[in-house]
Amino acid sequence: MNREEALACVKQQLTEHRYIHTIGVMNTAIELAERFGADSKKAETAAIFHDYAKFRPKEEMKQIIIRENMPEHLLSYNPELWHAPVGAYLAEQEAGITDGEVLDAIRFHTSGRPDMTLLDKVIYVADYIEPGRKFPGVDDVRELAETDLNQALIQSLKNTMIFLMKKNQPVFPDTFATYNSLVSAN
Ligand code: DGI
Ligand code: FE
Ligand code: FE
């Protein structure tokens, strides 16, 4: 599947706003891949499909999580987390994406995971800093991403956790585990 075919495939799944976000993530991910030495073609594909499942009904995502033996604790946390693992599954089943590294980058684009791959990091950070994002503190992350992908990742994880905690919302344990894996213990 070339870029145009992949974009046409996800466009049907997304709102106009989310499609524009996806284009932003794609361009940013390619830029970061080139800067930090990741595979830019894999970055392009993972970015295009990263929010593939964003608008699936919650009940459908829940059934897929159960049926496909995905981590059950996902169901006890914010349903916003579900579109990442379900998206990896559907990108394979429906869109025929088979590359395991690409599927993992989609699977972990919301929570991260301990010991993220370079491609995982590129997609996570690109999703956070693409030009359409207006989070408080996003410009600091954009600046860090000019030179240091890990620092950009740590800062975006921190911002997300602080954002959730300010709203008294639970933080998914995998997000904490990702953060912990990136900051040294001494
Ligand atoms: O799908 P996007 O909006 O492009 O971005 P995303 O996949 O990073 O989803 C972020 C949403 O997930 C945001 O509304 C916050 C929510 N969320 C809820 N709990 C957690 C969480 N995000 C992370 N990283 N960790 C959580 O524990
Ligand atoms: Fe997402
Ligand atoms: Fe996204």
Tab-separated table of C-alpha atoms and ligand atoms in Angstrom:
chain	number	residue	atom	x	y	z
A	1	MET	CA	0.000	0.000	0.000
A	2	ASN	CA	1.451	3.374	-0.937
A	3	ARG	CA	0.974	6.589	1.035
A	4	GLU	CA	-2.079	7.738	-0.945
A	5	GLU	CA	-3.813	4.375	-0.532
A	6	ALA	CA	-3.049	4.291	3.185
A	7	LEU	CA	-4.361	7.824	3.676
A	8	ALA	CA	-7.516	7.046	1.685
A	9	CYS	CA	-8.048	3.987	3.890
A	10	VAL	CA	-7.834	5.887	7.196
A	11	LYS	CA	-9.762	8.923	5.904
A	12	GLN	CA	-12.915	6.786	5.817
A	13	GLN	CA	-12.462	5.956	9.506
A	14	LEU	CA	-11.855	9.493	10.778
A	15	THR	CA	-13.458	12.897	11.128
A	16	GLU	CA	-11.986	15.755	9.082
A	17	HIS	CA	-10.303	17.133	12.224
A	18	ARG	CA	-8.759	13.777	13.125
A	19	TYR	CA	-7.618	13.251	9.519
A	20	ILE	CA	-5.813	16.609	9.553
A	21	HIS	CA	-4.222	15.552	12.881
A	22	THR	CA	-3.120	12.301	11.214
A	23	ILE	CA	-1.430	14.203	8.356
A	24	GLY	CA	0.341	16.335	10.982
A	25	VAL	CA	1.521	13.230	12.844
A	26	MET	CA	2.713	11.675	9.570
A	27	ASN	CA	4.808	14.688	8.565
A	28	THR	CA	6.211	15.102	12.083
A	29	ALA	CA	6.980	11.387	12.431
A	30	ILE	CA	8.911	11.339	9.131
A	31	GLU	CA	10.880	14.386	10.258
A	32	LEU	CA	11.694	12.809	13.653
A	33	ALA	CA	12.584	9.471	12.021
A	34	GLU	CA	15.055	11.208	9.725
A	35	ARG	CA	16.490	13.241	12.609
A	36	PHE	CA	16.948	10.331	15.002
A	37	GLY	CA	17.664	7.480	12.592
A	38	ALA	CA	14.410	5.518	12.632
A	39	ASP	CA	12.922	3.906	9.514
A	40	SER	CA	10.970	6.768	7.937
A	41	LYS	CA	8.723	4.501	5.856
A	42	LYS	CA	7.661	2.574	8.977
A	43	ALA	CA	7.163	5.875	10.782
A	44	GLU	CA	4.945	7.050	7.922
A	45	THR	CA	2.786	3.913	8.018
A	46	ALA	CA	2.482	3.820	11.815
A	47	ALA	CA	1.572	7.527	11.897
A	48	ILE	CA	-1.078	7.146	9.187
A	49	PHE	CA	-2.773	4.278	11.051
A	50	HIS	CA	-2.134	5.330	14.660
A	51	ASP	CA	-5.690	6.617	15.307
A	52	TYR	CA	-7.394	4.130	12.976
A	53	ALA	CA	-9.766	2.897	15.736
A	54	LYS	CA	-10.388	6.295	17.358
A	55	PHE	CA	-14.078	6.382	16.434
A	56	ARG	CA	-15.045	2.754	16.931
A	57	PRO	CA	-17.922	2.298	19.370
A	58	LYS	CA	-16.707	1.624	22.915
A	59	GLU	CA	-18.651	-1.611	23.095
A	60	GLU	CA	-16.954	-2.934	19.936
A	61	MET	CA	-13.500	-2.025	21.310
A	62	LYS	CA	-14.333	-3.670	24.625
A	63	GLN	CA	-15.389	-6.892	22.907
A	64	ILE	CA	-12.175	-6.940	20.828
A	65	ILE	CA	-10.046	-6.416	23.961
A	66	ILE	CA	-11.741	-9.376	25.646
A	67	ARG	CA	-11.900	-11.656	22.598
A	68	GLU	CA	-8.289	-11.046	21.538
A	69	ASN	CA	-6.927	-11.488	25.069
A	70	MET	CA	-5.553	-7.962	25.273
A	71	PRO	CA	-4.596	-6.793	28.790
A	72	GLU	CA	-7.883	-6.806	30.738
A	73	HIS	CA	-6.826	-3.958	33.012
A	74	LEU	CA	-7.339	-1.638	30.035
A	75	LEU	CA	-11.059	-2.007	30.731
A	76	SER	CA	-10.684	-0.487	34.211
A	77	TYR	CA	-9.130	2.701	32.835
A	78	ASN	CA	-10.162	5.525	30.522
A	79	PRO	CA	-11.765	4.206	27.285
A	80	GLU	CA	-9.570	6.775	25.473
A	81	LEU	CA	-6.766	4.256	25.947
A	82	TRP	CA	-8.532	1.495	24.034
A	83	HIS	CA	-8.163	2.825	20.482
A	84	ALA	CA	-4.400	2.192	20.530
A	85	PRO	CA	-4.317	-1.617	21.008
A	86	VAL	CA	-7.588	-2.038	19.117
A	87	GLY	CA	-6.171	0.136	16.329
A	88	ALA	CA	-3.123	-2.117	15.992
A	89	TYR	CA	-5.418	-5.125	15.779
A	90	LEU	CA	-7.741	-3.569	13.171
A	91	ALA	CA	-4.886	-2.120	11.118
A	92	GLU	CA	-3.719	-5.708	10.688
A	93	GLN	CA	-7.137	-7.333	10.237
A	94	GLU	CA	-8.813	-4.718	8.059
A	95	ALA	CA	-5.995	-2.792	6.398
A	96	GLY	CA	-3.490	-5.634	6.065
A	97	ILE	CA	-0.621	-3.999	7.942
A	98	THR	CA	1.686	-6.865	8.930
A	99	ASP	CA	4.911	-5.227	10.125
A	100	GLY	CA	5.218	-6.010	13.837
A	101	GLU	CA	7.243	-2.888	14.634
A	102	VAL	CA	4.639	-0.683	12.964
A	103	LEU	CA	1.807	-2.486	14.776
A	104	ASP	CA	3.611	-2.083	18.131
A	105	ALA	CA	4.101	1.648	17.544
A	106	ILE	CA	0.336	1.914	16.970
A	107	ARG	CA	-0.437	-0.362	19.951
A	108	PHE	CA	1.626	1.712	22.379
A	109	HIS	CA	1.073	5.210	20.980
A	110	THR	CA	-1.175	6.306	23.874
A	111	SER	CA	0.306	4.646	26.969
A	112	GLY	CA	3.859	4.044	25.852
A	113	ARG	CA	5.531	0.948	27.334
A	114	PRO	CA	8.730	0.250	29.227
A	115	ASP	CA	11.719	0.004	26.872
A	116	MET	CA	9.992	1.681	23.947
A	117	THR	CA	11.643	1.179	20.568
A	118	LEU	CA	12.939	4.143	18.584
A	119	LEU	CA	9.895	3.833	16.309
A	120	ASP	CA	7.507	3.772	19.317
A	121	LYS	CA	9.134	6.973	20.601
A	122	VAL	CA	8.947	8.713	17.231
A	123	ILE	CA	5.211	8.001	16.960
A	124	TYR	CA	4.461	8.925	20.591
A	125	VAL	CA	6.276	12.252	20.347
A	126	ALA	CA	4.966	13.044	16.844
A	127	ASP	CA	1.406	12.490	18.132
A	128	TYR	CA	2.094	14.931	20.960
A	129	ILE	CA	3.806	17.729	19.012
A	130	GLU	CA	2.234	17.692	15.529
A	131	PRO	CA	1.502	21.275	14.375
A	132	GLY	CA	-2.218	21.122	15.278
A	133	ARG	CA	-1.575	20.391	18.973
A	134	LYS	CA	-2.108	23.202	21.457
A	135	PHE	CA	-1.430	21.522	24.837
A	136	PRO	CA	0.040	23.728	27.577
A	137	GLY	CA	3.793	23.147	27.420
A	138	VAL	CA	3.788	21.671	23.926
A	139	ASP	CA	6.314	24.231	22.685
A	140	ASP	CA	8.831	23.032	25.289
A	141	VAL	CA	8.397	19.469	23.994
A	142	ARG	CA	8.780	20.706	20.390
A	143	GLU	CA	12.060	22.359	21.362
A	144	LEU	CA	13.358	19.236	23.135
A	145	ALA	CA	12.429	17.164	20.072
A	146	GLU	CA	14.844	19.244	18.005
A	147	THR	CA	17.752	17.520	19.725
A	148	ASP	CA	16.704	14.873	22.266
A	149	LEU	CA	13.884	12.408	21.584
A	150	ASN	CA	14.045	10.835	25.069
A	151	GLN	CA	13.741	14.178	26.861
A	152	ALA	CA	10.839	15.118	24.580
A	153	LEU	CA	9.166	11.811	25.400
A	154	ILE	CA	9.687	12.179	29.165
A	155	GLN	CA	8.300	15.719	29.076
A	156	SER	CA	5.206	14.702	27.096
A	157	LEU	CA	4.536	11.776	29.467
A	158	LYS	CA	4.877	14.123	32.437
A	159	ASN	CA	2.528	16.677	30.887
A	160	THR	CA	-0.084	13.992	30.194
A	161	MET	CA	0.127	12.545	33.713
A	162	ILE	CA	-0.083	16.024	35.281
A	163	PHE	CA	-3.055	16.877	33.029
A	164	LEU	CA	-4.880	13.742	34.189
A	165	MET	CA	-3.991	14.215	37.851
A	166	LYS	CA	-5.161	17.860	37.821
A	167	LYS	CA	-8.557	16.539	36.730
A	168	ASN	CA	-8.446	13.846	39.461
A	169	GLN	CA	-8.426	11.195	36.748
A	170	PRO	CA	-6.643	7.870	37.141
A	171	VAL	CA	-3.343	7.368	35.356
A	172	PHE	CA	-2.953	4.066	33.506
A	173	PRO	CA	-0.166	2.078	35.249
A	174	ASP	CA	1.622	1.454	31.929
A	175	THR	CA	2.037	5.215	31.499
A	176	PHE	CA	3.776	5.373	34.889
A	177	ALA	CA	5.862	2.316	33.993
A	178	THR	CA	6.922	4.010	30.757
A	179	TYR	CA	7.967	7.127	32.636
A	180	ASN	CA	9.834	5.065	35.241
A	181	SER	CA	11.715	3.145	32.556
A	182	LEU	CA	12.993	6.430	31.104
A	183	VAL	CA	14.204	8.200	34.244
A	184	SER	CA	17.119	6.687	36.077
A	185	ALA	CA	16.577	5.538	39.641
A	186	ASN	CA	19.626	7.227	41.158
B	1	DGI	O1	-5.694	9.888	20.119
B	1	DGI	P1	-5.080	11.249	20.362
B	1	DGI	O2	-6.067	12.235	20.925
B	1	DGI	O3	-4.389	11.792	19.164
B	1	DGI	O4	-3.947	11.089	21.487
B	1	DGI	P2	-3.671	9.837	22.442
B	1	DGI	O5	-3.769	8.571	21.704
B	1	DGI	O6	-2.389	10.145	23.130
B	1	DGI	O7	-4.865	9.845	23.480
B	1	DGI	C1	-4.780	10.720	24.541
B	1	DGI	C2	-5.995	10.625	25.397
B	1	DGI	O8	-5.906	9.509	26.300
B	1	DGI	C3	-6.068	11.882	26.237
B	1	DGI	O9	-7.422	12.340	26.219
B	1	DGI	C4	-5.682	11.421	27.596
B	1	DGI	C5	-6.210	9.995	27.596
B	1	DGI	N1	-5.672	9.186	28.683
B	1	DGI	C6	-6.399	8.722	29.709
B	1	DGI	N2	-5.660	8.065	30.574
B	1	DGI	C7	-4.419	8.085	30.122
B	1	DGI	C8	-4.413	8.780	28.905
B	1	DGI	N3	-3.279	8.950	28.200
B	1	DGI	C9	-2.153	8.429	28.718
B	1	DGI	N4	-1.008	8.561	28.030
B	1	DGI	N5	-2.101	7.760	29.914
B	1	DGI	C10	-3.203	7.569	30.658
B	1	DGI	O10	-3.148	6.994	31.748
B	2	FE	FE	-4.465	8.222	19.659
B	3	FE	FE	-3.300	10.851	17.586
